[in-house]
Amino acid sequence: MATMDWKGKRWTVVLAPTSRMEARGLKRAMTAPGKPVTLIGYPKLHGTAEMRIERVIAGGKTVEL
């Protein structure tokens, strides 16, 4: 898990297991500190600031989780 600030809230970001992300082409170096990353996901419906990530765009590559 990770956190991010969005719309004035601190969100918990739920990602796929590391092994799945790496198997689909998302390498650690692509998400190193200071590197821009776009996360696309869906917030939980019960109102908490938690988002499940479905897609990561990093290093010019889009990875479906």
Coordinates of C-alpha atoms in Angstrom, one line a residue:
M1 CA 0.0 0.0 0.0
A2 CA 0.9 3.6 -0.4
T3 CA -0.6 7.0 0.3
M4 CA -1.2 10.1 -1.8
D5 CA -2.8 13.5 -1.4
W6 CA -5.8 14.3 -3.6
K7 CA -8.8 16.6 -3.3
G8 CA -7.7 17.8 0.1
K9 CA -7.5 14.3 1.6
R10 CA -4.8 11.7 2.3
W11 CA -5.8 8.6 0.4
T12 CA -4.7 5.0 1.0
V13 CA -3.7 3.5 -2.3
V14 CA -4.1 -0.3 -2.7
L15 CA -1.8 -1.7 -5.4
A16 CA -1.4 -5.2 -6.8
P17 CA 1.2 -7.5 -5.3
T18 CA 4.8 -6.5 -6.3
S19 CA 5.3 -9.7 -8.2
R20 CA 2.3 -9.1 -10.4
M21 CA 3.3 -5.5 -11.1
E22 CA 6.8 -6.6 -12.1
A23 CA 5.5 -9.5 -14.2
R24 CA 3.3 -7.0 -16.1
G25 CA 6.3 -4.7 -16.8
L26 CA 6.2 -2.2 -14.0
K27 CA 9.8 -2.1 -12.7
R28 CA 10.8 -0.5 -9.4
A29 CA 13.0 2.0 -11.2
M30 CA 10.0 3.4 -13.0
T31 CA 8.4 4.4 -9.7
A32 CA 11.5 5.6 -7.9
P33 CA 11.2 8.7 -5.7
G34 CA 11.0 11.8 -7.9
K35 CA 9.7 10.0 -10.9
P36 CA 6.2 11.1 -12.2
V37 CA 3.6 8.4 -11.9
T38 CA -0.1 8.5 -12.8
L39 CA -2.4 6.2 -10.9
I40 CA -5.9 5.4 -12.2
G41 CA -8.3 3.6 -9.9
Y42 CA -11.6 3.5 -8.1
P43 CA -12.5 4.8 -4.7
K44 CA -14.2 2.6 -2.2
L45 CA -17.9 3.2 -2.1
H46 CA -18.2 3.4 1.7
G47 CA -16.7 6.8 1.9
T48 CA -13.3 6.2 3.2
A49 CA -10.3 7.7 1.4
E50 CA -9.1 4.4 -0.1
M51 CA -8.5 3.8 -3.7
R52 CA -7.9 0.5 -5.5
I53 CA -5.5 1.1 -8.4
E54 CA -6.2 -0.6 -11.7
R55 CA -3.7 1.1 -14.0
V56 CA -0.3 2.7 -13.5
I57 CA 1.4 5.0 -16.1
A58 CA 5.1 5.4 -15.5
G59 CA 8.2 5.9 -17.6
G60 CA 6.0 6.3 -20.8
K61 CA 4.4 2.9 -20.2
T62 CA 0.9 2.0 -19.2
V63 CA 0.6 -1.1 -17.0
E64 CA -2.8 -2.8 -16.3
L65 CA -2.9 -4.4 -12.9

